[in-house]
Short mmCIF file of C-alpha atoms in Angstrom, two decimals:
data_model
loop_
_atom_site.label_atom_id
_atom_site.label_comp_id
_atom_site.label_asym_id
_atom_site.label_seq_id
_atom_site.Cartn_x
_atom_site.Cartn_y
_atom_site.Cartn_z
CA MET A 569 -7.13 18.06 21.88
CA GLU A 570 -9.93 16.53 23.98
CA TYR A 571 -10.65 12.78 23.96
CA LEU A 572 -14.27 11.61 24.08
CA LYS A 573 -13.11 8.05 23.46
CA LYS A 574 -9.56 6.77 23.81
CA ALA A 575 -8.00 3.52 22.62
CA ILE A 576 -6.36 1.11 24.99
CA GLU A 577 -2.56 1.15 25.02
CA ARG A 578 -1.08 -1.10 22.33
CA ASP A 579 1.78 -3.49 22.97
CA THR A 580 4.53 -2.31 20.62
CA SER A 581 7.23 -4.66 21.88
CA VAL A 582 9.06 -6.88 19.41
CA ASP A 583 7.29 -10.22 18.88
CA LEU A 584 10.26 -12.57 19.20
CA THR A 585 8.08 -15.67 18.86
CA THR A 586 6.81 -14.57 15.46
CA GLN A 587 10.31 -13.55 14.38
CA ASN A 588 11.76 -16.93 15.31
CA THR A 589 8.92 -18.90 13.76
CA VAL A 590 9.21 -17.02 10.47
CA SER A 591 12.99 -17.31 10.44
CA GLN A 592 12.81 -21.09 10.87
CA ILE A 593 10.26 -21.50 8.07
CA ILE A 594 12.30 -19.38 5.66
CA GLU A 595 15.49 -21.31 6.38
CA ASP A 596 13.70 -24.66 6.06
CA ILE A 597 12.27 -23.75 2.66
CA ARG A 598 15.68 -22.50 1.51
CA ARG A 599 17.19 -25.88 2.45
CA ARG A 600 14.45 -28.35 1.48
CA GLY A 601 12.47 -26.51 -1.20
CA ASP A 602 9.21 -28.06 -2.36
CA GLN A 603 9.16 -30.75 0.33
CA ALA A 604 9.14 -28.13 3.10
CA LEU A 605 6.70 -26.01 1.13
CA TRP A 606 4.22 -28.88 0.95
CA GLU A 607 4.57 -29.62 4.64
CA TYR A 608 3.88 -26.05 5.73
CA THR A 609 1.03 -25.62 3.24
CA GLU A 610 -0.65 -28.76 4.52
CA LYS A 611 0.05 -27.90 8.17
CA PHE A 612 -1.18 -24.30 8.19
CA ASP A 613 -3.84 -24.29 5.46
CA GLU A 614 -4.76 -28.00 5.46
CA SER A 615 -4.29 -27.98 1.69
CA THR A 616 -5.44 -31.14 -0.10
CA ARG A 617 -3.89 -30.28 -3.46
CA ARG A 618 -1.22 -32.95 -3.27
CA ALA A 619 -3.83 -35.58 -2.38
CA TYR A 620 -5.73 -34.65 -5.55
CA GLY A 621 -2.62 -34.84 -7.69
CA LEU A 622 -2.37 -31.07 -8.08
CA GLY A 623 0.82 -29.02 -7.89
CA PHE A 624 1.27 -25.60 -6.35
CA ARG A 625 0.60 -23.82 -9.65
CA VAL A 626 -3.06 -23.29 -10.52
CA THR A 627 -4.00 -24.80 -13.88
CA ALA A 628 -5.96 -23.22 -16.74
CA ALA A 629 -8.74 -25.74 -16.07
CA GLU A 630 -9.03 -24.54 -12.46
CA ILE A 631 -9.28 -20.92 -13.62
CA GLU A 632 -11.96 -21.84 -16.17
CA ALA A 633 -13.93 -23.70 -13.47
CA ALA A 634 -13.71 -20.68 -11.14
CA TYR A 635 -15.38 -18.45 -13.75
CA LYS A 636 -18.35 -20.84 -13.79
CA GLU A 637 -18.73 -20.62 -10.01
CA VAL A 638 -18.64 -16.83 -9.66
CA ASP A 639 -21.77 -14.75 -10.26
CA GLN A 640 -21.58 -13.08 -13.67
CA ALA A 641 -22.71 -9.74 -12.25
CA LEU A 642 -19.76 -9.80 -9.83
CA ILE A 643 -17.38 -10.61 -12.68
CA LYS A 644 -18.71 -7.56 -14.57
CA ASP A 645 -18.20 -5.40 -11.48
CA MET A 646 -14.63 -6.68 -11.16
CA ALA A 647 -14.03 -5.81 -14.81
CA GLN A 648 -15.37 -2.28 -14.27
CA ALA A 649 -13.14 -1.80 -11.23
CA ALA A 650 -10.19 -3.18 -13.20
CA MET A 651 -10.79 -0.61 -15.95
CA ASN A 652 -10.61 2.27 -13.45
CA ILE A 653 -7.50 0.88 -11.75
CA LEU A 654 -5.82 0.39 -15.13
CA ALA A 655 -6.78 3.86 -16.35
CA PHE A 656 -5.26 5.50 -13.28
CA ALA A 657 -2.12 3.34 -13.51
CA GLU A 658 -1.76 4.39 -17.16
CA ALA A 659 -2.10 8.05 -16.19
CA GLN A 660 0.53 7.62 -13.48
CA LYS A 661 2.93 5.94 -15.90
CA MET A 662 2.43 8.74 -18.43
CA SER A 663 3.48 11.26 -15.77
CA LEU A 664 6.93 9.66 -15.57
CA GLN A 665 9.44 10.99 -18.05
CA GLU A 666 12.85 9.75 -19.09
CA VAL A 667 15.72 12.25 -19.25
CA HIS A 668 17.98 12.21 -22.29
CA ASP A 669 21.09 14.24 -23.21
CA PHE A 670 21.00 16.67 -20.32
CA SER A 671 24.31 18.55 -20.40
CA PRO A 672 25.51 20.36 -17.23
CA ARG A 673 28.64 21.44 -19.09
CA LYS A 674 30.16 21.03 -22.53
CA GLY A 675 30.96 17.44 -23.50
CA ILE A 676 29.07 15.80 -20.62
CA TYR A 677 25.69 14.19 -21.36
CA LEU A 678 23.47 12.71 -18.67
CA GLY A 679 20.11 11.00 -18.51
CA HIS A 680 17.98 8.38 -16.89
CA ARG A 681 15.90 5.50 -18.15
CA ILE A 682 12.73 4.14 -16.55
CA ILE A 683 12.99 0.34 -16.53
CA PRO A 684 10.41 -2.18 -15.29
CA ILE A 685 11.64 -4.89 -12.95
CA ASP A 686 11.85 -8.38 -14.38
CA SER A 687 9.54 -10.23 -11.97
CA CYS A 688 7.37 -9.80 -8.90
CA LEU A 689 5.10 -11.63 -6.50
CA CYS A 690 1.68 -10.13 -5.81
CA TYR A 691 0.57 -11.67 -2.51
CA VAL A 692 -3.19 -11.82 -1.96
CA PRO A 693 -4.29 -12.79 1.58
CA GLY A 694 -6.96 -15.36 2.29
CA GLY A 695 -8.01 -15.26 5.93
CA ASN A 696 -11.49 -14.17 6.91
CA TYR A 697 -12.59 -12.88 3.50
CA PRO A 698 -11.78 -13.43 -0.19
CA LEU A 699 -9.85 -10.21 -0.87
CA TYR A 700 -10.18 -10.28 -4.64
CA SER A 701 -9.97 -6.49 -4.74
CA THR A 702 -6.35 -6.80 -3.60
CA ALA A 703 -5.60 -9.04 -6.58
CA LEU A 704 -6.76 -6.27 -8.92
CA MET A 705 -4.88 -3.56 -7.02
CA LEU A 706 -1.55 -5.41 -7.07
CA ILE A 707 -1.44 -7.17 -10.41
CA ILE A 708 -2.85 -4.45 -12.70
CA PRO A 709 -0.21 -1.76 -11.98
CA ALA A 710 2.54 -4.40 -12.19
CA LYS A 711 1.37 -5.41 -15.66
CA GLU A 712 0.94 -1.78 -16.73
CA ALA A 713 4.48 -1.04 -15.58
CA GLY A 714 5.71 -3.75 -17.94
CA VAL A 715 6.90 -6.35 -15.43
CA GLY A 716 7.94 -9.37 -17.46
CA ARG A 717 6.72 -12.04 -15.05
CA VAL A 718 3.95 -11.36 -12.54
CA ILE A 719 3.16 -14.25 -10.23
CA ALA A 720 0.31 -14.27 -7.72
CA CYS A 721 0.01 -16.34 -4.54
CA SER A 722 -2.92 -16.89 -2.23
CA PRO A 723 -3.67 -19.66 0.28
CA VAL A 724 -6.26 -22.33 -0.43
CA GLU A 725 -9.55 -22.11 1.40
CA LYS A 726 -8.74 -24.01 4.57
CA GLY A 727 -9.08 -27.76 4.18
CA THR A 728 -9.57 -27.63 0.40
CA ASN A 729 -7.49 -27.86 -2.76
CA ARG A 730 -8.35 -24.43 -4.21
CA ILE A 731 -8.02 -20.69 -3.92
CA ASN A 732 -11.37 -18.95 -3.43
CA PRO A 733 -12.95 -18.79 -6.92
CA LYS A 734 -13.62 -15.03 -6.65
CA THR A 735 -9.95 -14.37 -5.89
CA LEU A 736 -8.86 -16.66 -8.69
CA VAL A 737 -11.09 -14.91 -11.23
CA ALA A 738 -9.79 -11.51 -10.10
CA MET A 739 -6.19 -12.70 -10.53
CA ASP A 740 -6.98 -13.79 -14.06
CA ILE A 741 -8.85 -10.57 -14.94
CA ALA A 742 -5.87 -8.59 -13.65
CA GLY A 743 -3.50 -10.54 -15.89
CA ALA A 744 -1.30 -12.66 -13.60
CA ASP A 745 1.19 -14.76 -15.57
CA GLU A 746 1.41 -17.53 -12.95
CA ILE A 747 -0.86 -18.29 -9.99
CA TYR A 748 0.16 -20.45 -7.02
CA ALA A 749 -2.07 -21.89 -4.28
CA ILE A 750 0.29 -21.07 -1.42
CA GLY A 751 -0.04 -18.62 1.46
CA GLY A 752 1.70 -17.27 4.52
CA THR A 753 5.39 -17.18 5.33
CA GLN A 754 5.99 -20.18 3.09
CA ALA A 755 4.73 -18.31 0.01
CA ILE A 756 7.00 -15.34 0.70
CA ALA A 757 10.03 -17.57 1.30
CA ALA A 758 9.41 -19.68 -1.81
CA ALA A 759 9.06 -16.62 -4.03
CA ALA A 760 12.12 -14.92 -2.55
CA TYR A 761 14.52 -17.87 -2.66
CA GLY A 762 12.89 -20.22 -5.14
CA THR A 763 12.09 -23.94 -4.96
CA GLU A 764 11.90 -26.72 -7.52
CA SER A 765 8.42 -25.49 -8.52
CA ILE A 766 8.84 -21.73 -8.24
CA VAL A 767 11.46 -19.60 -9.97
CA PRO A 768 12.43 -16.78 -7.57
CA ILE A 769 11.31 -13.21 -8.20
CA ASP A 770 12.74 -9.71 -7.64
CA LEU A 771 10.01 -7.86 -5.72
CA ILE A 772 7.23 -8.82 -3.30
CA VAL A 773 4.14 -6.64 -2.84
CA GLY A 774 0.91 -7.05 -0.97
CA PRO A 775 -0.54 -7.16 2.56
CA GLY A 776 -0.92 -10.06 4.96
CA ASN A 777 -1.02 -11.12 8.58
CA LYS A 778 1.83 -10.62 11.03
CA TYR A 779 3.66 -13.70 9.70
CA VAL A 780 3.53 -12.44 6.11
CA ALA A 781 4.68 -8.97 7.22
CA GLU A 782 7.58 -10.45 9.19
CA ALA A 783 8.52 -12.74 6.29
CA LYS A 784 8.67 -9.74 3.95
CA ARG A 785 10.84 -7.90 6.45
CA GLN A 786 13.24 -10.82 6.78
CA CYS A 787 13.43 -11.45 3.02
CA TYR A 788 14.10 -7.78 2.23
CA GLY A 789 17.50 -7.54 0.65
CA GLN A 790 17.18 -10.89 -1.06
CA VAL A 791 14.22 -9.25 -2.80
CA GLY A 792 12.64 -5.82 -2.75
CA ILE A 793 9.35 -5.20 -0.97
CA ASP A 794 6.73 -2.45 -1.12
CA PHE A 795 6.62 -1.91 2.66
CA VAL A 796 5.84 -3.83 5.84
CA ALA A 797 2.13 -3.36 6.43
CA GLY A 798 0.34 -3.42 9.78
CA PRO A 799 -3.33 -3.24 10.79
CA SER A 800 -5.63 -1.05 8.69
CA GLU A 801 -6.28 2.56 9.77
CA VAL A 802 -8.61 5.44 9.01
CA LEU A 803 -8.58 8.98 10.40
CA ILE A 804 -11.58 11.20 9.66
CA ILE A 805 -11.42 14.97 10.10
CA ALA A 806 -14.98 16.31 10.28
CA ASP A 807 -16.31 19.85 10.52
CA GLY A 808 -19.75 18.79 11.73
CA THR A 809 -21.56 19.58 8.47
CA GLY A 810 -21.73 15.96 7.32
CA ASN A 811 -24.02 13.10 8.14
CA PRO A 812 -23.06 11.31 11.39
CA GLU A 813 -24.31 8.01 10.01
CA HIS A 814 -21.97 8.29 7.02
CA VAL A 815 -19.04 8.89 9.35
CA ALA A 816 -20.02 5.95 11.55
CA ALA A 817 -20.22 3.64 8.54
CA ASP A 818 -16.76 4.73 7.37
CA LEU A 819 -15.28 4.08 10.82
CA LEU A 820 -16.78 0.60 10.94
CA ALA A 821 -15.62 -0.18 7.40
CA GLN A 822 -12.08 -0.08 8.80
CA ALA A 823 -12.92 -1.69 12.14
CA GLU A 824 -14.26 -4.84 10.48
CA HIS A 825 -10.89 -5.63 8.82
CA ASP A 826 -9.57 -7.21 12.00
CA VAL A 827 -9.54 -6.70 15.75
CA ASN A 828 -6.34 -4.65 15.54
CA ALA A 829 -7.65 -2.14 12.96
CA LYS A 830 -7.79 1.48 14.11
CA SER A 831 -10.58 4.00 13.44
CA ILE A 832 -10.19 7.64 14.55
CA LEU A 833 -12.57 10.59 14.35
CA VAL A 834 -11.44 14.19 14.92
CA VAL A 835 -14.23 16.79 15.02
CA VAL A 836 -13.21 20.44 14.79
CA LYS A 837 -14.87 22.97 17.13
CA ASP A 838 -16.53 26.19 15.96
CA THR A 839 -17.86 24.46 12.89
CA PRO A 840 -20.09 26.08 10.25
CA LEU A 841 -23.84 26.11 10.85
CA ASP A 842 -23.03 26.53 14.57
CA ARG A 843 -23.27 22.78 15.02
CA ASP A 844 -21.82 21.65 18.33
CA ALA A 845 -18.71 19.51 17.77
CA GLU A 846 -19.24 17.32 20.80
CA ALA A 847 -22.88 16.74 19.90
CA PHE A 848 -21.82 15.71 16.39
CA ALA A 849 -19.18 13.33 17.78
CA ASN A 850 -21.71 11.76 20.16
CA SER A 851 -24.12 11.32 17.26
CA VAL A 852 -21.42 9.44 15.36
CA MET A 853 -20.75 7.17 18.35
CA ASP A 854 -24.47 6.50 18.73
CA ALA A 855 -24.64 5.56 15.04
CA VAL A 856 -21.67 3.20 15.47
CA GLU A 857 -23.49 1.40 18.27
CA LYS A 858 -26.66 1.18 16.19
CA ASP A 859 -24.76 -0.27 13.21
CA LEU A 860 -22.98 -2.81 15.39
CA GLY A 861 -26.40 -4.14 16.31
CA PHE A 862 -26.96 -5.55 12.82
CA LEU A 863 -23.55 -5.64 11.12
CA GLU A 864 -22.67 -9.20 10.11
CA THR A 865 -19.02 -8.55 10.96
CA ALA A 866 -19.82 -7.06 14.36
CA ASP A 867 -17.87 -9.73 16.22
CA ILE A 868 -14.66 -8.31 14.76
CA ALA A 869 -15.73 -4.69 14.33
CA ARG A 870 -16.91 -4.30 17.92
CA VAL A 871 -13.62 -5.52 19.41
CA SER A 872 -11.69 -3.27 17.05
CA TRP A 873 -13.84 -0.22 17.83
CA GLU A 874 -13.92 -0.77 21.58
CA ASN A 875 -10.18 -1.41 21.88
CA ASN A 876 -8.73 0.85 19.18
CA GLY A 877 -11.40 3.37 18.20
CA GLU A 878 -10.84 7.01 19.16
CA VAL A 879 -12.96 10.15 19.07
CA LEU A 880 -11.36 13.56 19.66
CA ILE A 881 -12.41 17.21 19.66
CA ALA A 882 -9.94 19.68 18.13
CA GLU A 883 -9.97 23.37 18.96
CA SER A 884 -9.12 24.32 15.38
CA PHE A 885 -8.31 22.97 11.95
CA ASP A 886 -4.64 23.63 12.63
CA GLU A 887 -4.76 21.41 15.71
CA ALA A 888 -6.47 18.66 13.70
CA ILE A 889 -3.83 19.00 10.96
CA THR A 890 -0.95 18.73 13.44
CA TYR A 891 -2.50 15.63 15.00
CA SER A 892 -3.14 14.00 11.63
CA ASN A 893 0.39 14.61 10.39
CA GLU A 894 1.74 13.04 13.56
CA ILE A 895 -0.53 9.98 13.30
CA ALA A 896 0.27 9.63 9.55
CA PRO A 897 -2.78 7.46 8.84
CA GLU A 898 -3.21 4.91 6.08
CA HIS A 899 -6.54 6.47 5.01
CA LEU A 900 -7.44 10.11 5.66
CA GLU A 901 -10.97 11.42 5.10
CA LEU A 902 -12.12 15.04 5.09
CA ASN A 903 -15.80 14.74 5.96
CA MET A 904 -17.45 18.02 4.95
CA VAL A 905 -20.42 19.37 3.04
CA PRO A 906 -20.06 18.00 -0.51
CA GLU A 907 -19.35 20.88 -2.80
CA THR A 908 -16.85 20.69 -5.65
CA PRO A 909 -13.57 22.39 -4.76
CA ASP A 910 -11.62 24.23 -7.42
CA ILE A 911 -8.75 21.76 -7.70
CA ASN A 912 -6.88 24.15 -9.99
CA LYS A 913 -6.53 26.57 -7.06
CA VAL A 914 -5.17 24.01 -4.61
CA GLY A 915 -1.80 25.10 -3.30
CA LEU A 916 -2.24 28.79 -4.08
CA SER A 917 -3.80 30.11 -0.90
CA GLY A 918 -2.02 31.72 2.05
CA GLU A 919 -2.32 30.99 5.74
CA SER A 920 -5.73 32.56 6.32
CA PHE A 921 -9.00 31.14 5.04
CA ASP A 922 -12.74 31.31 5.54
CA GLU A 923 -13.79 28.29 7.61
CA ASN A 924 -17.32 28.57 6.25
CA THR A 925 -16.27 28.19 2.60
CA TYR A 926 -15.83 24.56 1.57
CA SER A 927 -13.38 25.14 -1.28
CA GLU A 928 -11.10 27.37 0.80
CA LYS A 929 -11.23 24.92 3.69
CA VAL A 930 -10.26 22.00 1.45
CA GLU A 931 -7.50 24.03 -0.18
CA TYR A 932 -6.08 25.01 3.21
CA LEU A 933 -6.17 21.43 4.46
CA LEU A 934 -4.51 20.06 1.33
CA ASN A 935 -1.70 22.58 1.69
CA LYS A 936 -1.05 21.50 5.28
CA LEU A 937 -1.75 17.75 5.36
CA LYS A 938 1.32 15.82 4.25
CA ASN A 939 1.41 12.40 5.93
CA TYR A 940 -1.22 9.95 4.67
CA GLY A 941 -1.47 6.91 2.45
CA SER A 942 -4.51 8.08 0.49
CA LEU A 943 -6.80 11.08 0.86
CA PHE A 944 -10.59 11.17 0.44
CA ILE A 945 -12.10 14.65 0.03
CA GLY A 946 -15.69 15.42 0.97
CA GLN A 947 -18.57 13.37 2.34
CA ASN A 948 -19.37 11.92 -1.09
CA THR A 949 -15.94 10.31 -1.30
CA ALA A 950 -16.19 7.25 0.92
CA GLU A 951 -12.92 5.49 1.68
CA VAL A 952 -14.48 2.18 0.58
CA PHE A 953 -14.77 3.57 -2.96
CA GLY A 954 -10.98 3.65 -3.01
CA ASP A 955 -10.85 0.15 -1.55
CA TYR A 956 -12.57 -1.30 -4.58
CA ALA A 957 -13.19 0.63 -7.72
CA SER A 958 -12.39 4.35 -8.06
CA GLY A 959 -8.86 3.81 -9.39
CA PRO A 960 -6.09 4.82 -6.92
CA ASN A 961 -4.45 1.91 -5.15
CA HIS A 962 -5.64 0.60 -1.80
CA THR A 963 -2.30 -1.00 -0.88
CA LEU A 964 -1.10 1.70 1.50
CA PRO A 965 1.45 2.36 4.25
CA THR A 966 0.32 1.84 7.86
CA VAL A 967 1.76 2.36 11.34
CA ARG A 968 3.04 5.88 10.48
CA ALA A 969 4.99 4.70 7.42
CA SER A 970 3.29 7.40 5.33
CA ARG A 971 5.82 9.79 6.90
CA TYR A 972 8.35 8.45 4.39
CA THR A 973 6.48 6.57 1.66
CA GLY A 974 3.32 6.67 -0.37
CA GLY A 975 1.18 3.73 -1.38
CA LEU A 976 1.74 1.12 -4.04
CA TRP A 977 1.52 2.50 -7.58
CA VAL A 978 2.79 1.78 -11.06
CA GLY A 979 6.13 3.35 -10.08
CA THR A 980 6.62 0.64 -7.43
CA PHE A 981 7.48 -1.70 -10.29
CA LEU A 982 9.79 0.69 -12.14
CA LYS A 983 13.47 1.56 -11.64
CA THR A 984 14.90 4.96 -12.52
CA CYS A 985 18.45 4.26 -13.68
CA ALA A 986 20.87 7.06 -14.56
CA TYR A 987 23.46 6.98 -17.34
CA GLN A 988 26.20 9.32 -18.56
CA TYR A 989 28.35 9.82 -21.64
CA MET A 990 31.36 12.11 -22.18
CA THR A 991 33.25 13.34 -25.20
CA ASP A 992 37.04 13.69 -25.19
CA GLU A 993 36.63 17.34 -24.30
CA GLY A 994 34.19 16.64 -21.46
CA SER A 995 36.37 13.89 -19.99
CA GLU A 996 39.51 15.99 -20.11
CA GLU A 997 37.79 18.96 -18.48
CA ILE A 998 36.28 17.06 -15.53
CA ALA A 999 39.26 14.75 -14.88
CA PRO A 1000 41.41 17.27 -12.90
CA ILE A 1001 38.44 18.17 -10.67
CA VAL A 1002 37.75 14.52 -9.92
CA ARG A 1003 41.45 13.75 -9.36
CA ARG A 1004 41.73 16.49 -6.74
CA LEU A 1005 38.53 15.39 -5.01
CA ALA A 1006 39.75 11.78 -4.92
CA GLU A 1007 43.13 12.82 -3.57
CA GLY A 1008 41.36 14.78 -0.84
CA GLU A 1009 39.63 11.57 0.27
CA GLY A 1010 42.86 9.60 0.09
CA LEU A 1011 41.63 7.24 -2.63
CA ALA A 1012 44.66 6.83 -4.84
CA GLY A 1013 43.04 4.41 -7.27
CA HIS A 1014 40.20 6.81 -7.93
CA ALA A 1015 42.69 9.62 -8.46
CA LEU A 1016 44.67 7.52 -10.92
CA ALA A 1017 41.57 6.61 -12.94
CA ALA A 1018 40.88 10.33 -13.34
CA LYS A 1019 44.50 11.38 -13.89
CA ILE A 1020 45.13 9.10 -16.87
CA ARG A 1021 42.26 10.87 -18.64
CA GLU A 1022 43.65 14.35 -18.08
CA LYS A 1023 44.75 16.22 -21.19
CA LEU A 1024 48.48 15.99 -21.75
CA GLU A 1025 50.14 19.38 -22.20
#
């Protein structure tokens, strides 16, 4: 693998200052409840809600006012995106099946039920932008899963008494049961442990800054979490047949998230059309520089690209695959000539393939690529489509977590709980086996519980 552009070395040491700060806030909110919650909300977000006689919970009147402030065309677009997200969540839920009356041997009946959790917090960051798309992505699958109580939290716009109206409308469209104008560590702590104003919940999902991520990590166990998210990432594998400007735009779409976001391009040598891989890569980098000249978010995107952006040349698709599986990116794009692959054939091919045939190339890659949060196939399928409106969730594992987990989905909010039932015959038949196994481990109580169910001769 040859680097044309390499990122600077990241500091991966433990941030003890952040850990200690978060720990102190969590403990303070556990002890003092609402009073501490108000103090942190006013200190970090300069919230004026208390001065205006407002509580933490957003009122119906505030939601109604937000609808009047947001452009109606944007509200329609949110509704369209919500329909796609809901449709995919419904399809995912339909793919899950309960098991009833499975019998491994006579008289023993087993099964499992799929049960929604009782309550959850969907945390929607504030920060640099109103991330209303995240509200849709978190709340809709929770509601589709059947969660009984879905609360949403987001910080007020700094120095004001309100959540950004766009975010508030999105929360309402998505179906949140309760909305609270609280952000940061204090929101996570309040939802996990409860205060006078907030009844605690069972699961916390959603992204955030390093303080939110650390708070989720420290509250795990008291509540469940989706995963601890880090800076956003994209890795693009290109064969040189695509448009360099499209690739550049997709790299910058990640870079503008924050200065720690990571954008990686891998171009494979010996590409179709005899296009030179290095020339293609240089064209992409030239396009990135051109776009940074007019991009409104260039102050963030440029730092991210210069510090964390990478461009590599791979000798083969296999080398690109090995690299990608090791990186385990949040978003993975296959940038290639846009033809429609035969999805029904995916997974059927052998080791060899024709590099010049799009469908065989895609099939081969899909068979081999296994570590990613979400996959985007072909030049037509921009990663940003998944960020907003196509349907699959954009809340995804980062920092190599896709090695062991996928992204947030309707199943995040569901528990698969096994059950078993035995007849007299089944109990009597299995009891001697269990007694002997328990005796072998030296657990006399276990052995007794089995022995008293053995059939008397």
